[in-house]
Short mmCIF file of C-alpha atoms and ligand atoms in Angstrom, two decimals:
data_model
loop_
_atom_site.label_atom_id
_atom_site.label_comp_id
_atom_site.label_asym_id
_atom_site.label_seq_id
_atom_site.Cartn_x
_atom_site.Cartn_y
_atom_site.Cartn_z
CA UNK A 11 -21.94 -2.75 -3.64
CA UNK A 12 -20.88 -3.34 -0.20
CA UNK A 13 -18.91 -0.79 1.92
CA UNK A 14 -16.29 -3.24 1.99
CA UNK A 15 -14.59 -5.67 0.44
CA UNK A 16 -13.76 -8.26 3.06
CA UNK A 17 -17.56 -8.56 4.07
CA UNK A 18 -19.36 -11.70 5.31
CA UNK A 19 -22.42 -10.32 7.01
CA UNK A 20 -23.08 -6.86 7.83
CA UNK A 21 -21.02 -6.69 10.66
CA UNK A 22 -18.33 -9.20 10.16
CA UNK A 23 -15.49 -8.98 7.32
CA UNK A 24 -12.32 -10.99 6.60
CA UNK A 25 -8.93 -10.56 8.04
CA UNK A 26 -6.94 -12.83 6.42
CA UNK A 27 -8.84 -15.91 6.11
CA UNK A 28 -10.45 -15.41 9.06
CA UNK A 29 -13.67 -13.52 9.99
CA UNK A 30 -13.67 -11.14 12.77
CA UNK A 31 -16.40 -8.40 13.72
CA UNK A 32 -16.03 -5.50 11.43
CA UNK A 33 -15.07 -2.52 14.17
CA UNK A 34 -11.84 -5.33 15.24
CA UNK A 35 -10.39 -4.96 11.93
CA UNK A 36 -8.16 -2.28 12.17
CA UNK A 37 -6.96 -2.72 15.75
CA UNK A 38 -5.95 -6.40 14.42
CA UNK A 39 -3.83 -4.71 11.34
CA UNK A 40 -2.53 -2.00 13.89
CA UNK A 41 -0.70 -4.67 15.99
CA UNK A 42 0.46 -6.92 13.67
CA UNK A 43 2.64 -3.80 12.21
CA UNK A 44 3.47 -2.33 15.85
CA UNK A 45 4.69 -5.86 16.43
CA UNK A 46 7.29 -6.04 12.88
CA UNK A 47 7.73 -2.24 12.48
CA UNK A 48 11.65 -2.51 13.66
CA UNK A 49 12.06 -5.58 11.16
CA UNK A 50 9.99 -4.51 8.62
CA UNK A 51 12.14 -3.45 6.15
CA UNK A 52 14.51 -6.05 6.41
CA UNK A 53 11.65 -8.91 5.99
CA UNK A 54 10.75 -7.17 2.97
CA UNK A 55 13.79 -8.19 1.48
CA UNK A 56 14.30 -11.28 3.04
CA UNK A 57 10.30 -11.91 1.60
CA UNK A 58 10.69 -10.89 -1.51
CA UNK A 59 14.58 -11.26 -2.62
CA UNK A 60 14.66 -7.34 -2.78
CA UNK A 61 12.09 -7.73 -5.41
CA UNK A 62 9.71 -4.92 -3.68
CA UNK A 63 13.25 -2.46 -4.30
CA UNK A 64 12.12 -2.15 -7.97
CA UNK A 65 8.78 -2.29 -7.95
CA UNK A 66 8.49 0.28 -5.81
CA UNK A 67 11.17 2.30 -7.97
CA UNK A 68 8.57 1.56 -11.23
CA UNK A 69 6.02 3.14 -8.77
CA UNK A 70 8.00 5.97 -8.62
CA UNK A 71 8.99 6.42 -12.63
CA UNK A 72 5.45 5.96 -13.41
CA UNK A 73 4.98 8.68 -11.79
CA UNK A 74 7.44 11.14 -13.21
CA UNK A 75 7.67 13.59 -10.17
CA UNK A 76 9.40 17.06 -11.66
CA UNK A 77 13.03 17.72 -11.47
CA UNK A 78 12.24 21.48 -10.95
CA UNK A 79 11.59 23.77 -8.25
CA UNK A 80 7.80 23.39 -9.41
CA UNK A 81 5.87 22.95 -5.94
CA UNK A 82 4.29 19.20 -6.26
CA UNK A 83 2.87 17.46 -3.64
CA UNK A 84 2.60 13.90 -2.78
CA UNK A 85 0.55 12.36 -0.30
CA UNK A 86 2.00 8.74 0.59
CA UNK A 87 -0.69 6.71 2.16
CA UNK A 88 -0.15 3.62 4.16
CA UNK A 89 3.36 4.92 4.01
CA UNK A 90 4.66 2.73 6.51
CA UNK A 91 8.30 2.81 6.93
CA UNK A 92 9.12 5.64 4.24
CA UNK A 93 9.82 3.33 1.50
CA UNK A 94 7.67 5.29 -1.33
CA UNK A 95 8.25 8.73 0.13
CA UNK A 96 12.22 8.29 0.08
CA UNK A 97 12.23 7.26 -3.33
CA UNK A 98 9.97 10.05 -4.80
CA UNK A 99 12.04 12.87 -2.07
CA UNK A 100 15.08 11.45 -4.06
CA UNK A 101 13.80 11.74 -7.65
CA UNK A 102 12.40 14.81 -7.75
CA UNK A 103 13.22 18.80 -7.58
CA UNK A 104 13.35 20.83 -4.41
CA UNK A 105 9.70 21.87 -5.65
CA UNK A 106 8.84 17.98 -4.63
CA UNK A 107 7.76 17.63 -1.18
CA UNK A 108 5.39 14.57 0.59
CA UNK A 109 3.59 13.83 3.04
CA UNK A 110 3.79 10.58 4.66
CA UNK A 111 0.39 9.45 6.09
CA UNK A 112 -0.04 6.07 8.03
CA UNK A 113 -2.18 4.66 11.22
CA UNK A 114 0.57 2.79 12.73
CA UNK A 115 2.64 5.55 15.33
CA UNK A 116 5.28 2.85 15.07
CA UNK A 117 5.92 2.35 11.21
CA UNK A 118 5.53 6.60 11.21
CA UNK A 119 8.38 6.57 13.81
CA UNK A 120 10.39 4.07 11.84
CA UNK A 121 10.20 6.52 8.79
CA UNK A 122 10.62 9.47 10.47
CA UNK A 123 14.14 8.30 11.77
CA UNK A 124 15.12 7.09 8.18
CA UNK A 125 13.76 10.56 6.43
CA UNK A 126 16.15 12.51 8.96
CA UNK A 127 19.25 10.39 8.59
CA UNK A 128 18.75 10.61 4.47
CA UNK A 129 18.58 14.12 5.43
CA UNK A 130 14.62 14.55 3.69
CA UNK A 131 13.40 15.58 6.61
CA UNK A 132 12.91 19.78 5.30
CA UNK A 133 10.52 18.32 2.70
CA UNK A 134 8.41 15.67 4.13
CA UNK A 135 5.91 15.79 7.27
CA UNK A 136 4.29 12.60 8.67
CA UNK A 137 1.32 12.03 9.65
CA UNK A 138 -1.01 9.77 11.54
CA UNK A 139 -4.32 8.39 10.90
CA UNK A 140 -6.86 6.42 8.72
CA UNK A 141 -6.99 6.56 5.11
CA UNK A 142 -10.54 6.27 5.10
CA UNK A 143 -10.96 9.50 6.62
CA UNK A 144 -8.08 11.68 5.46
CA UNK A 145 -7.34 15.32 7.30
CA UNK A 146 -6.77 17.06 4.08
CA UNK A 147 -8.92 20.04 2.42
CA UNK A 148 -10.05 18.79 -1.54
CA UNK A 149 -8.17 19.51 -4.18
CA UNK A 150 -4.56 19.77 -1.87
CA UNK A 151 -2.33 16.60 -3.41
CA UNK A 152 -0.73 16.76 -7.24
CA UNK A 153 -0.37 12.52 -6.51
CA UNK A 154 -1.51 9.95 -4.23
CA UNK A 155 0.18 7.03 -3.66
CA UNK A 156 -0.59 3.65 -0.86
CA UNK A 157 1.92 1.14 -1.58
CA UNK A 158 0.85 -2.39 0.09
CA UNK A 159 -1.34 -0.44 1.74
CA UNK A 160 -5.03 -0.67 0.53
CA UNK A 161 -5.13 -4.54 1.17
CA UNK A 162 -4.95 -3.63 5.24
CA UNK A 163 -7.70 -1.22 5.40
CA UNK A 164 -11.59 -1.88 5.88
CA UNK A 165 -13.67 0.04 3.96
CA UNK A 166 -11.56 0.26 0.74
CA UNK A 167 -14.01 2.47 -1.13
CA UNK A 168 -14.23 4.86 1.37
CA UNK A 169 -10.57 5.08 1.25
CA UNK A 170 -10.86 5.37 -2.98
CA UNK A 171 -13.31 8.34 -2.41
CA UNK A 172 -11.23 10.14 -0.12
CA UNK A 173 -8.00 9.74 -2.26
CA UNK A 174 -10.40 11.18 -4.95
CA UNK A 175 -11.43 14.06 -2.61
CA UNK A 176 -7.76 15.36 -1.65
CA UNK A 177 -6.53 15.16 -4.96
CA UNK A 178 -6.39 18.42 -7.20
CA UNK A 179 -8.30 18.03 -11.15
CA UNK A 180 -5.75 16.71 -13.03
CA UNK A 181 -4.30 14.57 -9.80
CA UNK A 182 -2.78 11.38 -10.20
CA UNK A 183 -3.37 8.15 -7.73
CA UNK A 184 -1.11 5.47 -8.22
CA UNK A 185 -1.60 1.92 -5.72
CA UNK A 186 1.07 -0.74 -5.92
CA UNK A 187 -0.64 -3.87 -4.66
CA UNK A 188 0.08 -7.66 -4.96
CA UNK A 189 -2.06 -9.03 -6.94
CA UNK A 190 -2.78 -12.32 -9.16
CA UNK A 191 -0.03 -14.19 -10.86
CA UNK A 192 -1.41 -14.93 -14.32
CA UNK A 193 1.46 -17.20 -15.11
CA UNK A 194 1.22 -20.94 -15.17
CA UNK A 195 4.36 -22.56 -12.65
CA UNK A 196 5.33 -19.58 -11.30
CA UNK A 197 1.46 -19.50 -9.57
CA UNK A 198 2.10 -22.84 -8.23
CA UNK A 199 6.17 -21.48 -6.95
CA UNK A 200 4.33 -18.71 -5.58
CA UNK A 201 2.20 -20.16 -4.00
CA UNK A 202 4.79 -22.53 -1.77
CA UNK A 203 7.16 -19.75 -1.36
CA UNK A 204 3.53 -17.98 -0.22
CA UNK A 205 2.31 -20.31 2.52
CA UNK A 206 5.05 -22.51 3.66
CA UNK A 207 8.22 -19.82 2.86
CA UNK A 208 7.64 -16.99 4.19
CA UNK A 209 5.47 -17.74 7.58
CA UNK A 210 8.61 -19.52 8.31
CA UNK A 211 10.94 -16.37 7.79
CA UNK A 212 8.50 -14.64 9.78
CA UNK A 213 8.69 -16.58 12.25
CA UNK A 214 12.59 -16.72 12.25
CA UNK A 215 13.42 -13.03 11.74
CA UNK A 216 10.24 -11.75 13.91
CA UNK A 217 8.74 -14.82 16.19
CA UNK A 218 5.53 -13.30 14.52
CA UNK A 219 4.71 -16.57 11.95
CA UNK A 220 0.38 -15.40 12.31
CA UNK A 221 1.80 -11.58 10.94
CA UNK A 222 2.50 -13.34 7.73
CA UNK A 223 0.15 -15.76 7.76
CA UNK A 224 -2.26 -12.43 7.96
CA UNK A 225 -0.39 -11.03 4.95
CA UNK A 226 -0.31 -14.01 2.85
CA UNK A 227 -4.61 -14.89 3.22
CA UNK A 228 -5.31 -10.95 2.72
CA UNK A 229 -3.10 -11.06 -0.92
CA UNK A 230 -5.32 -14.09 -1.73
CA UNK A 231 -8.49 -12.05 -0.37
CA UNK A 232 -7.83 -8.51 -2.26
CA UNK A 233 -9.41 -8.62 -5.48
CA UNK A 234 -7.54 -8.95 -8.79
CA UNK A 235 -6.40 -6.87 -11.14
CA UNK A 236 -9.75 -5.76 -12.97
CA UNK A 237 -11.51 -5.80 -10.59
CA UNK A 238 -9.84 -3.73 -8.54
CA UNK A 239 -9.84 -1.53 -11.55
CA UNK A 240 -13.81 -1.23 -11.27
CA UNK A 241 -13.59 -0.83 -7.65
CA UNK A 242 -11.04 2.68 -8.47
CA UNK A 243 -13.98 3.35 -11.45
CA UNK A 244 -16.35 3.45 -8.75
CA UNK A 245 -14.29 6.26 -6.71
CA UNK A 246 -15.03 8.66 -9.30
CA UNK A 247 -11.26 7.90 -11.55
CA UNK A 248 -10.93 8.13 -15.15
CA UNK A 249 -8.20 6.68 -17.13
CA UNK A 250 -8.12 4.03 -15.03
CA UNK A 251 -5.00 1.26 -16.28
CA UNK A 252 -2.83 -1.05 -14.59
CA UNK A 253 0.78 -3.19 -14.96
CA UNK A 254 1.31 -6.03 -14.24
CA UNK A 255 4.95 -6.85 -12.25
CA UNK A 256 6.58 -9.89 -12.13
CA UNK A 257 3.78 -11.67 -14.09
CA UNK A 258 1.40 -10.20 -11.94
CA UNK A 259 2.46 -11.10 -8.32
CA UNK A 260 2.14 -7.58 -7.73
CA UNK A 261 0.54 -4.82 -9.69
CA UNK A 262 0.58 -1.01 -10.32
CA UNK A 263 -3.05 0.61 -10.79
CA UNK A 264 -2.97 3.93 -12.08
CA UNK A 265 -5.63 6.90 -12.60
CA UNK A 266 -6.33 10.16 -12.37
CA UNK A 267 -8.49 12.92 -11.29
CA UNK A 268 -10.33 14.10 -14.28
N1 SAM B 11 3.91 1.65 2.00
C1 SAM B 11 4.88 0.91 2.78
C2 SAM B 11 5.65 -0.03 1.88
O1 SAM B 11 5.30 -0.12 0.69
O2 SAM B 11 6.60 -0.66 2.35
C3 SAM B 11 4.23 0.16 3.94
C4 SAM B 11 3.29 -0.93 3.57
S1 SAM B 11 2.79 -1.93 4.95
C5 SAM B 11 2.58 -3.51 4.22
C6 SAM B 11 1.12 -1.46 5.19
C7 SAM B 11 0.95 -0.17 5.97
O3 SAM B 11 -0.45 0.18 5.93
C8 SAM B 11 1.31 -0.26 7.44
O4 SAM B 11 2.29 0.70 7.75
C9 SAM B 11 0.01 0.01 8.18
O5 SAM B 11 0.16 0.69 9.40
C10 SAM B 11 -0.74 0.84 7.15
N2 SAM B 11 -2.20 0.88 7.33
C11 SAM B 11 -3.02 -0.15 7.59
N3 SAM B 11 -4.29 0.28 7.68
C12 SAM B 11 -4.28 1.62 7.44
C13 SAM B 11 -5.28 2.61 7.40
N4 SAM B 11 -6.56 2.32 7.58
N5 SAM B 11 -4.92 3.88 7.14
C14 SAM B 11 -3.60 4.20 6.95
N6 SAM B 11 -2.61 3.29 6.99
C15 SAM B 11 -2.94 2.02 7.22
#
């Protein structure tokens, strides 16, 4: 297989449904979230009706993080403005602390402020960089998780391997992603709320309309749900399953670290 996903030719891959040189990639993603990271939570909800609220909070009871003192360690991946991070901070013990990993500066500095007001802060560090190179001995994570995160980065399998790397035996990786609606009308709603809806809201709450464009082409661009599956096989996971939310618009893969 390719080292990417989004490939065209060797050194050209998708963004969106566009094609740019592979080694632009990232620095395209990178601005389009320096450019939203102040509105970013709020276009979430104006995006998605606060929909993203509970998946995100089925992310987190998937998971089951301990309501002890039992040291447990998350690394949040792509954790953007905190979203993931707060909500497993706030269901676990004292033993639960993360660490909140993301390229953008801006996003980081977005959840930084929002980690400190919730008064988190004494359990969380943030980091940033690249998931496909991660600063972490093996073996050092109990849980991974990217949340709308995977979708933006280049070399997705790279990124798979090193979640597989950092995580202890007996780890467990959870991605929430969207993914492919598998039911009939609410794929074709979907799809106008998709490409004439929510460019426009971009465009209203963030004069940024090509942002969303971006995000709309790379949900039709990441692969679906099975496949996606076989991609997490490929990293090395074992009991690999996945959920489907909201008949699919988005899903949760799960899988651990045998
Ligand atoms: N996890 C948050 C959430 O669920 O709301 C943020 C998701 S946001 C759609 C995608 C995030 O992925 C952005 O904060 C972006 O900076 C980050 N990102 C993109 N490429 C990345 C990479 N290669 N490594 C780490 N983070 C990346």
């Amino acid at each position: 297989m390719s080292d990417s996903i989004h490939p065209s030719d060797s050194a050209s891959v998708s963004f969106g449904f566009k094609t740019v040189p592979e080694d632009e990639r990232q620095s395209l993603v990178n601005r389009i979230f320096s450019d939203v990271a102040g509105r970013y939570d709020l276009m979430n909800d104006l995006m998605s009706g606060g929909l993203h609220r509970l998946w995100k909070d089925d992310v987190i009871s998937w998971l089951s993080p301990p309501k002890t003192e039992q040291d447990f360690r998350l690394l949040d991946v792509a954790g953007g403005t905190g979203d993931l991070t707060e909500r497993f901070l706030r269901a676990g013990g004292t033993g639960c602390k993360a660490t909140l990993f993301d390229i953008n500066p801006e996003m980081v500095a977005v959840a930084e402020k929002r980690l400190q007001t919730a008064g988190l802060s004494d359990r969380v560090s943030c980091i940033v960089g690249n998931a496909e190179i991660l600063p972490f001995p093996d073996k050092s994570f109990d849980a991974y998780t990217v949340g709308f995160g995977i979708r933006n980065v280049t070399h997705i399998d790279r990124a798979l391997k090193e979640a597989y790397r950092v995580l202890k035996t007996g780890g467990r990786f959870l991605c929430i992603e969207f993914s492919r609606c598998e039911v009939p009308l609410l794929d074709r709603v979907y799809d106008f709320h998709s490409f004439e809806v929510i460019p426009r809201i971009g465009q209203l709450t963030t004069g940024n309309a090509d942002a969303y464009h971006y995000l709309v082409e790379s949900i039709r661009k990441f692969p679906k749900q099975e496949d996606f599956a076989e991609l997490i096989r490929g990293a090395g996971f074992g009991r690999v399953t996945y959920r489907n939310l909201t008949g699919g618009i988005a899903a949760i893969h799960s899988a651990w670290r045998t």
